Amino acid sequence: MKNSYSNIFNFNKKILHKIIVNLKKGNVVGLPTETVYGLAGNAYMSESINKIYKFKNRPKRNPLIIHYFNYKRAEQDVIMNKNFYKLYKKFCPGPITFILKRKKKSKVKFSATANLNSVAIRFPNHRVMNSLLKNIEFPLAMPSANKSSRVSPVSAKNVADEFQKKIKMIIDGGKANLGIESTVIDLTGHPKILRPGLITPENINQVLKIKLNIINNNRTSKSPGLLSKHYSPGIPVIINQKNCKKNCALITFGKKYKNKKNFYNLSRTSNLKEAASKLYEIFRKIKKDRYKKIYVVKIPNKGIGIAINDRLKRASN
Ligand code: TXA
Ligand code: MG
């Protein structure tokens, strides 16, 4: 099936070759992952990093996640520790990002990590990323492929709509399965979750068997990018509501809500994983349907619900 966007491509061997040529030249490429779509560039090249920040209009103090094929390839750039190996073994490749201390001889550009002495690393679980990362000898700096402070994209089309023709190459890898960004965990000291995600505090506790810190919403300087307003659909979002007027949209959860024109259900069966996977899609749909405000019902604040509430809270700031 041919799509109407001239910069969206299906993945195959020939395209893989083209992606690699582009990345080596310092160009950026829109790529699918299991969480959300990313805007990727060579993490060892300043030119690529500059382009990422420019296209996203991202503040330079907000560091990027560096994506690797496996931990062996990351060893040259970060100092690994026991907690890392345990979590890697259990969850990777998968939707979790580790903050580790930077190695002196690391080749990751300081501009990609906001001059910090740590590097965020991730091992995505997606067939496109897998074959690409396997075939290049540099890692990929890759933030979500949205303009800074906006909602992350979950399809190739979302990426194309966000950047129009500015990005020459976007790879269609289907809808991003999980639909929200990876869990970010700081392992440079006592483990601390900086951004909740699909891999929950309980999941992590089961592996590390420690009392985990979760950073609250008055985020401090530890994860600079999390300071600012984020995940905004571009219209006001009001959380913990029970109902709304006809001219507003209500995001609902569970079977007790009727099928009304302005009601958008995250999961009829109250499944938090399904809810997470639909959240950004529904934000976009509501905006497309031209509502001026989004009301959201209360979402249970446990497990994956913690991640959903984190995104909702920041969208509503
Ligand atoms: O699922 C994901 O993680 C997606 C896909 C594309 O991999 N990427 C993503 O990247 O969400 P981004 O740039 O939108 O979010 C990265 C987050 C930011 O909040 C940033 O502040 C934090 O990770 N981060 C990156 N490096 C860090 C570091 N060295 N120390 C603390 N936080 C860091
Ligand atoms: Mg982002």
GROMACS .gro file of C-alpha atoms and ligand atoms in nm:
model
  351
    1MET     CA    1   0.000   0.000   0.000
    2LYS     CA    2   0.142   0.336  -0.098
    3ASN     CA    3   0.080   0.618   0.144
    4SER     CA    4   0.022   0.982   0.053
    5TYR     CA    5   0.326   1.109   0.244
    6SER     CA    6   0.635   1.118   0.025
    7ASN     CA    7   0.870   1.108   0.326
    8ILE     CA    8   0.724   0.793   0.486
    9PHE     CA    9   0.886   0.464   0.386
   10ASN     CA   10   0.823   0.099   0.460
   11PHE     CA   11   1.120  -0.088   0.600
   12ASN     CA   12   1.325  -0.318   0.377
   13LYS     CA   13   1.688  -0.386   0.293
   14LYS     CA   14   1.720  -0.103   0.046
   15ILE     CA   15   1.566   0.145   0.290
   16LEU     CA   16   1.791   0.014   0.568
   17HIS     CA   17   2.089   0.102   0.351
   18LYS     CA   18   1.946   0.451   0.287
   19ILE     CA   19   1.884   0.510   0.658
   20ILE     CA   20   2.245   0.420   0.736
   21VAL     CA   21   2.380   0.649   0.464
   22ASN     CA   22   2.169   0.934   0.604
   23LEU     CA   23   2.272   0.876   0.965
   24LYS     CA   24   2.639   0.863   0.867
   25LYS     CA   25   2.601   1.197   0.692
   26GLY     CA   26   2.466   1.354   1.011
   27ASN     CA   27   2.102   1.361   0.901
   28VAL     CA   28   1.810   1.272   1.126
   29VAL     CA   29   1.554   0.998   1.060
   30GLY     CA   30   1.211   0.935   1.212
   31LEU     CA   31   1.201   0.581   1.353
   32PRO     CA   32   0.949   0.351   1.521
   33THR     CA   33   1.002   0.196   1.864
   34GLU     CA   34   0.775  -0.010   2.087
   35THR     CA   35   0.700   0.295   2.306
   36VAL     CA   36   0.667   0.599   2.078
   37TYR     CA   37   0.828   0.718   1.753
   38GLY     CA   38   1.168   0.883   1.781
   39LEU     CA   39   1.380   1.134   1.592
   40ALA     CA   40   1.718   0.966   1.556
   41GLY     CA   41   2.068   1.091   1.490
   42ASN     CA   42   2.423   0.960   1.528
   43ALA     CA   43   2.509   1.008   1.898
   44TYR     CA   44   2.879   1.046   1.812
   45MET     CA   45   2.823   1.338   1.570
   46SER     CA   46   2.762   1.698   1.678
   47GLU     CA   47   2.589   1.782   1.354
   48SER     CA   48   2.316   1.522   1.413
   49ILE     CA   49   2.265   1.632   1.771
   50ASN     CA   50   2.230   1.995   1.668
   51LYS     CA   51   1.968   1.900   1.412
   52ILE     CA   52   1.765   1.705   1.667
   53TYR     CA   53   1.755   2.002   1.906
   54LYS     CA   54   1.677   2.242   1.626
   55PHE     CA   55   1.394   2.041   1.469
   56LYS     CA   56   1.235   1.973   1.806
   57ASN     CA   57   1.297   2.325   1.934
   58ARG     CA   58   1.421   2.148   2.244
   59PRO     CA   59   1.604   2.335   2.521
   60LYS     CA   60   1.972   2.239   2.519
   61ARG     CA   61   1.959   2.158   2.890
   62ASN     CA   62   1.726   1.863   2.823
   63PRO     CA   63   1.946   1.556   2.756
   64LEU     CA   64   1.869   1.283   2.501
   65ILE     CA   65   1.840   0.906   2.542
   66ILE     CA   66   2.110   0.707   2.360
   67HIS     CA   67   1.986   0.385   2.197
   68TYR     CA   68   2.204   0.074   2.160
   69PHE     CA   69   2.169  -0.273   2.012
   70ASN     CA   70   2.279  -0.444   2.335
   71TYR     CA   71   2.470  -0.375   2.658
   72LYS     CA   72   2.801  -0.486   2.505
   73ARG     CA   73   2.788  -0.195   2.265
   74ALA     CA   74   2.710   0.048   2.547
   75GLU     CA   75   3.001  -0.063   2.764
   76GLN     CA   76   3.241   0.179   2.599
   77ASP     CA   77   3.027   0.479   2.689
   78VAL     CA   78   2.889   0.419   3.042
   79ILE     CA   79   2.990   0.260   3.371
   80MET     CA   80   2.758  -0.032   3.439
   81ASN     CA   81   2.668  -0.169   3.781
   82LYS     CA   82   2.489  -0.464   3.945
   83ASN     CA   83   2.147  -0.301   3.945
   84PHE     CA   84   2.184  -0.230   3.577
   85TYR     CA   85   2.273  -0.589   3.488
   86LYS     CA   86   1.979  -0.725   3.688
   87LEU     CA   87   1.728  -0.494   3.523
   88TYR     CA   88   1.882  -0.541   3.179
   89LYS     CA   89   1.854  -0.917   3.207
   90LYS     CA   90   1.490  -0.897   3.306
   91PHE     CA   91   1.355  -0.618   3.085
   92CYS     CA   92   1.577  -0.565   2.781
   93PRO     CA   93   1.526  -0.509   2.503
   94GLY     CA   94   1.226  -0.317   2.629
   95PRO     CA   95   1.066   0.005   2.750
   96ILE     CA   96   1.318   0.110   3.014
   97THR     CA   97   1.592   0.375   3.011
   98PHE     CA   98   1.888   0.366   3.250
   99ILE     CA   99   2.083   0.669   3.369
  100LEU     CA  100   2.444   0.564   3.427
  101LYS     CA  101   2.771   0.741   3.488
  102ARG     CA  102   2.956   0.845   3.177
  103LYS     CA  103   3.291   0.686   3.100
  104LYS     CA  104   3.583   0.924   3.050
  105LYS     CA  105   3.650   0.785   2.705
  106SER     CA  106   3.282   0.789   2.606
  107LYS     CA  107   3.226   0.903   2.249
  108VAL     CA  108   2.872   1.026   2.310
  109LYS     CA  109   2.866   1.398   2.232
  110PHE     CA  110   2.835   1.613   2.543
  111SER     CA  111   2.580   1.820   2.354
  112ALA     CA  112   2.354   1.511   2.347
  113THR     CA  113   2.361   1.477   2.726
  114ALA     CA  114   2.332   1.843   2.825
  115ASN     CA  115   2.695   1.834   2.944
  116LEU     CA  116   2.600   1.601   3.227
  117ASN     CA  117   2.832   1.340   3.370
  118SER     CA  118   2.566   1.075   3.311
  119VAL     CA  119   2.421   0.914   2.999
  120ALA     CA  120   2.068   0.777   2.953
  121ILE     CA  121   2.078   0.448   2.761
  122ARG     CA  122   1.800   0.234   2.618
  123PHE     CA  123   1.765  -0.089   2.419
  124PRO     CA  124   1.444  -0.064   2.217
  125ASN     CA  125   1.237  -0.368   2.133
  126HIS     CA  126   1.124  -0.317   1.775
  127ARG     CA  127   1.220  -0.511   1.464
  128VAL     CA  128   1.319  -0.197   1.270
  129MET     CA  129   1.538  -0.063   1.552
  130ASN     CA  130   1.682  -0.405   1.604
  131SER     CA  131   1.806  -0.453   1.249
  132LEU     CA  132   1.920  -0.093   1.221
  133LEU     CA  133   2.116  -0.081   1.549
  134LYS     CA  134   2.273  -0.416   1.471
  135ASN     CA  135   2.410  -0.280   1.145
  136ILE     CA  136   2.567   0.048   1.259
  137GLU     CA  137   2.873   0.101   1.471
  138PHE     CA  138   2.741   0.411   1.650
  139PRO     CA  139   2.444   0.446   1.889
  140LEU     CA  140   2.143   0.665   1.819
  141ALA     CA  141   2.046   0.973   2.014
  142MET     CA  142   1.669   0.964   1.990
  143PRO     CA  143   1.409   1.174   2.168
  144SER     CA  144   1.041   1.130   2.093
  145ALA     CA  145   0.966   1.273   1.748
  146ASN     CA  146   0.751   1.566   1.855
  147LYS     CA  147   0.813   1.936   1.896
  148SER     CA  148   0.928   2.010   2.248
  149SER     CA  149   0.646   2.000   2.509
  150ARG     CA  150   0.399   1.834   2.269
  151VAL     CA  151   0.244   1.489   2.269
  152SER     CA  152   0.470   1.203   2.155
  153PRO     CA  153   0.388   1.043   1.818
  154VAL     CA  154   0.266   0.684   1.798
  155SER     CA  155   0.264   0.647   1.418
  156ALA     CA  156   0.476   0.749   1.120
  157LYS     CA  157   0.193   0.978   1.012
  158ASN     CA  158   0.199   1.156   1.350
  159VAL     CA  159   0.569   1.228   1.291
  160ALA     CA  160   0.509   1.357   0.938
  161ASP     CA  161   0.226   1.581   1.061
  162GLU     CA  162   0.448   1.720   1.336
  163PHE     CA  163   0.745   1.815   1.117
  164GLN     CA  164   0.587   1.832   0.769
  165LYS     CA  165   0.852   1.792   0.497
  166LYS     CA  166   1.142   1.900   0.720
  167ILE     CA  167   1.231   1.540   0.793
  168LYS     CA  168   1.325   1.365   0.472
  169MET     CA  169   1.288   1.013   0.597
  170ILE     CA  170   1.037   0.855   0.837
  171ILE     CA  171   1.014   0.477   0.867
  172ASP     CA  172   0.671   0.322   0.909
  173GLY     CA  173   0.694   0.046   1.167
  174GLY     CA  174   0.323   0.029   1.246
  175LYS     CA  175   0.151   0.178   1.546
  176ALA     CA  176   0.382   0.204   1.847
  177ASN     CA  177   0.254  -0.081   2.055
  178LEU     CA  178   0.292   0.051   2.406
  179GLY     CA  179   0.204   0.412   2.329
  180ILE     CA  180   0.385   0.596   2.610
  181GLU     CA  181   0.753   0.667   2.670
  182SER     CA  182   0.992   0.432   2.851
  183THR     CA  183   1.037   0.421   3.227
  184VAL     CA  184   1.345   0.627   3.316
  185ILE     CA  185   1.545   0.500   3.614
  186ASP     CA  186   1.849   0.671   3.758
  187LEU     CA  187   2.109   0.410   3.861
  188THR     CA  188   2.396   0.647   3.935
  189GLY     CA  189   2.317   0.617   4.307
  190HIS     CA  190   2.030   0.463   4.499
  191PRO     CA  191   1.784   0.369   4.220
  192LYS     CA  192   1.527   0.634   4.153
  193ILE     CA  193   1.248   0.645   3.896
  194LEU     CA  194   1.261   0.977   3.713
  195ARG     CA  195   0.981   0.901   3.468
  196PRO     CA  196   0.723   0.628   3.534
  197GLY     CA  197   0.630   0.399   3.244
  198LEU     CA  198   0.504   0.055   3.146
  199ILE     CA  199   0.767  -0.109   3.363
  200THR     CA  200   0.626  -0.019   3.701
  201PRO     CA  201   0.789   0.044   4.041
  202GLU     CA  202   0.657  -0.299   4.154
  203ASN     CA  203   0.815  -0.467   3.850
  204ILE     CA  204   1.147  -0.306   3.937
  205ASN     CA  205   1.119  -0.376   4.310
  206GLN     CA  206   1.068  -0.743   4.232
  207VAL     CA  207   1.405  -0.751   4.060
  208LEU     CA  208   1.612  -0.519   4.279
  209LYS     CA  209   1.440  -0.602   4.608
  210ILE     CA  210   1.497  -0.255   4.748
  211LYS     CA  211   1.288   0.042   4.843
  212LEU     CA  212   1.273   0.245   4.528
  213ASN     CA  213   1.253   0.622   4.515
  214ILE     CA  214   1.001   0.772   4.279
  215ILE     CA  215   1.055   1.132   4.201
  216ASN     CA  216   0.734   1.328   4.261
  217ASN     CA  217   0.583   1.588   4.039
  218ASN     CA  218   0.775   1.881   4.183
  219ARG     CA  219   1.062   1.753   3.978
  220THR     CA  220   1.402   1.876   4.079
  221SER     CA  221   1.708   1.930   3.867
  222LYS     CA  222   1.788   1.559   3.833
  223SER     CA  223   1.601   1.509   3.508
  224PRO     CA  224   1.619   1.849   3.350
  225GLY     CA  225   1.373   1.772   3.073
  226LEU     CA  226   1.104   1.684   3.318
  227LEU     CA  227   1.094   2.033   3.463
  228SER     CA  228   0.896   2.192   3.188
  229LYS     CA  229   0.542   2.154   3.073
  230HIS     CA  230   0.511   1.843   2.866
  231TYR     CA  231   0.281   1.619   2.665
  232SER     CA  232   0.050   1.907   2.587
  233PRO     CA  233  -0.213   1.834   2.321
  234GLY     CA  234  -0.235   2.209   2.259
  235ILE     CA  235  -0.572   2.257   2.432
  236PRO     CA  236  -0.645   2.271   2.808
  237VAL     CA  237  -0.657   1.939   2.992
  238ILE     CA  238  -0.847   1.919   3.321
  239ILE     CA  239  -0.796   1.605   3.529
  240ASN     CA  240  -1.000   1.421   3.795
  241GLN     CA  241  -1.338   1.516   3.648
  242LYS     CA  242  -1.668   1.329   3.659
  243ASN     CA  243  -1.848   1.478   3.362
  244CYS     CA  244  -1.831   1.757   3.109
  245LYS     CA  245  -2.051   1.978   2.893
  246LYS     CA  246  -2.133   1.889   2.533
  247ASN     CA  247  -1.877   2.127   2.386
  248CYS     CA  248  -1.589   1.959   2.572
  249ALA     CA  249  -1.444   1.612   2.535
  250LEU     CA  250  -1.437   1.369   2.826
  251ILE     CA  251  -1.171   1.099   2.845
  252THR     CA  252  -1.328   0.807   3.029
  253PHE     CA  253  -1.206   0.476   3.170
  254GLY     CA  254  -1.414   0.165   3.238
  255LYS     CA  255  -1.751   0.031   3.134
  256LYS     CA  256  -1.975   0.260   3.335
  257TYR     CA  257  -1.943   0.542   3.081
  258LYS     CA  258  -2.192   0.563   2.795
  259ASN     CA  259  -2.100   0.584   2.429
  260LYS     CA  260  -2.151   0.956   2.380
  261LYS     CA  261  -2.016   1.155   2.088
  262ASN     CA  262  -1.782   1.357   2.310
  263PHE     CA  263  -1.675   1.062   2.531
  264TYR     CA  264  -1.347   0.889   2.450
  265ASN     CA  265  -1.289   0.568   2.642
  266LEU     CA  266  -0.930   0.466   2.722
  267SER     CA  267  -1.036   0.111   2.808
  268ARG     CA  268  -1.385  -0.032   2.851
  269THR     CA  269  -1.239  -0.326   3.045
  270SER     CA  270  -1.042  -0.093   3.279
  271ASN     CA  271  -0.716  -0.229   3.142
  272LEU     CA  272  -0.437   0.018   3.223
  273LYS     CA  273  -0.203  -0.115   2.954
  274GLU     CA  274  -0.470  -0.059   2.691
  275ALA     CA  275  -0.536   0.285   2.837
  276ALA     CA  276  -0.169   0.383   2.811
  277SER     CA  277  -0.153   0.266   2.452
  278LYS     CA  278  -0.453   0.483   2.356
  279LEU     CA  279  -0.383   0.800   2.553
  280TYR     CA  280  -0.187   1.001   2.295
  281GLU     CA  281  -0.397   0.875   2.008
  282ILE     CA  282  -0.709   0.998   2.188
  283PHE     CA  283  -0.549   1.337   2.265
  284ARG     CA  284  -0.487   1.378   1.893
  285LYS     CA  285  -0.834   1.255   1.795
  286ILE     CA  286  -1.004   1.500   2.031
  287LYS     CA  287  -0.807   1.787   1.887
  288LYS     CA  288  -0.891   1.677   1.534
  289ASP     CA  289  -1.258   1.659   1.632
  290ARG     CA  290  -1.218   2.026   1.725
  291TYR     CA  291  -1.303   2.023   2.093
  292LYS     CA  292  -1.155   2.316   2.281
  293LYS     CA  293  -1.103   2.146   2.618
  294ILE     CA  294  -1.031   1.798   2.746
  295TYR     CA  295  -1.174   1.671   3.074
  296VAL     CA  296  -1.038   1.346   3.211
  297VAL     CA  297  -1.194   1.113   3.471
  298LYS     CA  298  -0.989   0.985   3.761
  299ILE     CA  299  -0.751   0.705   3.659
  300PRO     CA  300  -0.642   0.452   3.926
  301ASN     CA  301  -0.299   0.552   4.051
  302LYS     CA  302  -0.139   0.210   4.066
  303GLY     CA  303   0.087   0.010   3.835
  304ILE     CA  304   0.078   0.151   3.483
  305GLY     CA  305  -0.179   0.403   3.610
  306ILE     CA  306   0.108   0.591   3.775
  307ALA     CA  307   0.261   0.654   3.431
  308ILE     CA  308  -0.072   0.757   3.281
  309ASN     CA  309  -0.137   1.000   3.566
  310ASP     CA  310   0.213   1.140   3.533
  311ARG     CA  311   0.149   1.226   3.167
  312LEU     CA  312  -0.200   1.360   3.238
  313LYS     CA  313  -0.079   1.575   3.521
  314ARG     CA  314   0.192   1.730   3.311
  315ALA     CA  315  -0.041   1.777   3.013
  316SER     CA  316  -0.273   1.964   3.248
  317ASN     CA  317  -0.011   2.197   3.394
  318TXA     O1  318   1.038   0.565   2.504
  318TXA     C1  319   1.127   0.652   2.500
  318TXA     O2  320   1.209   0.669   2.592
  318TXA     C2  321   1.133   0.739   2.375
  318TXA     C3  322   1.174   0.651   2.255
  318TXA     C4  323   1.187   0.729   2.127
  318TXA     O3  324   1.293   0.581   2.286
  318TXA     N1  325   1.225   0.849   2.393
  318TXA     C5  326   1.198   0.952   2.474
  318TXA     O4  327   1.296   1.050   2.475
  318TXA     O5  328   1.097   0.960   2.541
  318TXA     P1  329   1.272   1.198   2.531
  318TXA     O6  330   1.388   1.277   2.490
  318TXA     O7  331   1.140   1.244   2.484
  318TXA     O8  332   1.276   1.180   2.686
  318TXA     C6  333   1.398   1.153   2.752
  318TXA     C7  334   1.387   1.182   2.898
  318TXA     C8  335   1.384   1.330   2.925
  318TXA     O9  336   1.288   1.357   3.025
  318TXA     C9  337   1.524   1.361   2.975
  318TXA    O10  338   1.530   1.468   3.064
  318TXA    C10  339   1.563   1.230   3.043
  318TXA    O11  340   1.503   1.130   2.964
  318TXA     N2  341   1.709   1.214   3.042
  318TXA    C11  342   1.790   1.190   2.937
  318TXA     N3  343   1.920   1.184   2.975
  318TXA    C12  344   1.922   1.205   3.107
  318TXA    C13  345   2.025   1.211   3.205
  318TXA     N4  346   2.153   1.194   3.173
  318TXA     N5  347   1.990   1.233   3.334
  318TXA    C14  348   1.861   1.249   3.369
  318TXA     N6  349   1.757   1.244   3.280
  318TXA    C15  350   1.787   1.223   3.152
  319MG      MG  351   0.970   1.346   2.465
   0.00000   0.00000   0.00000
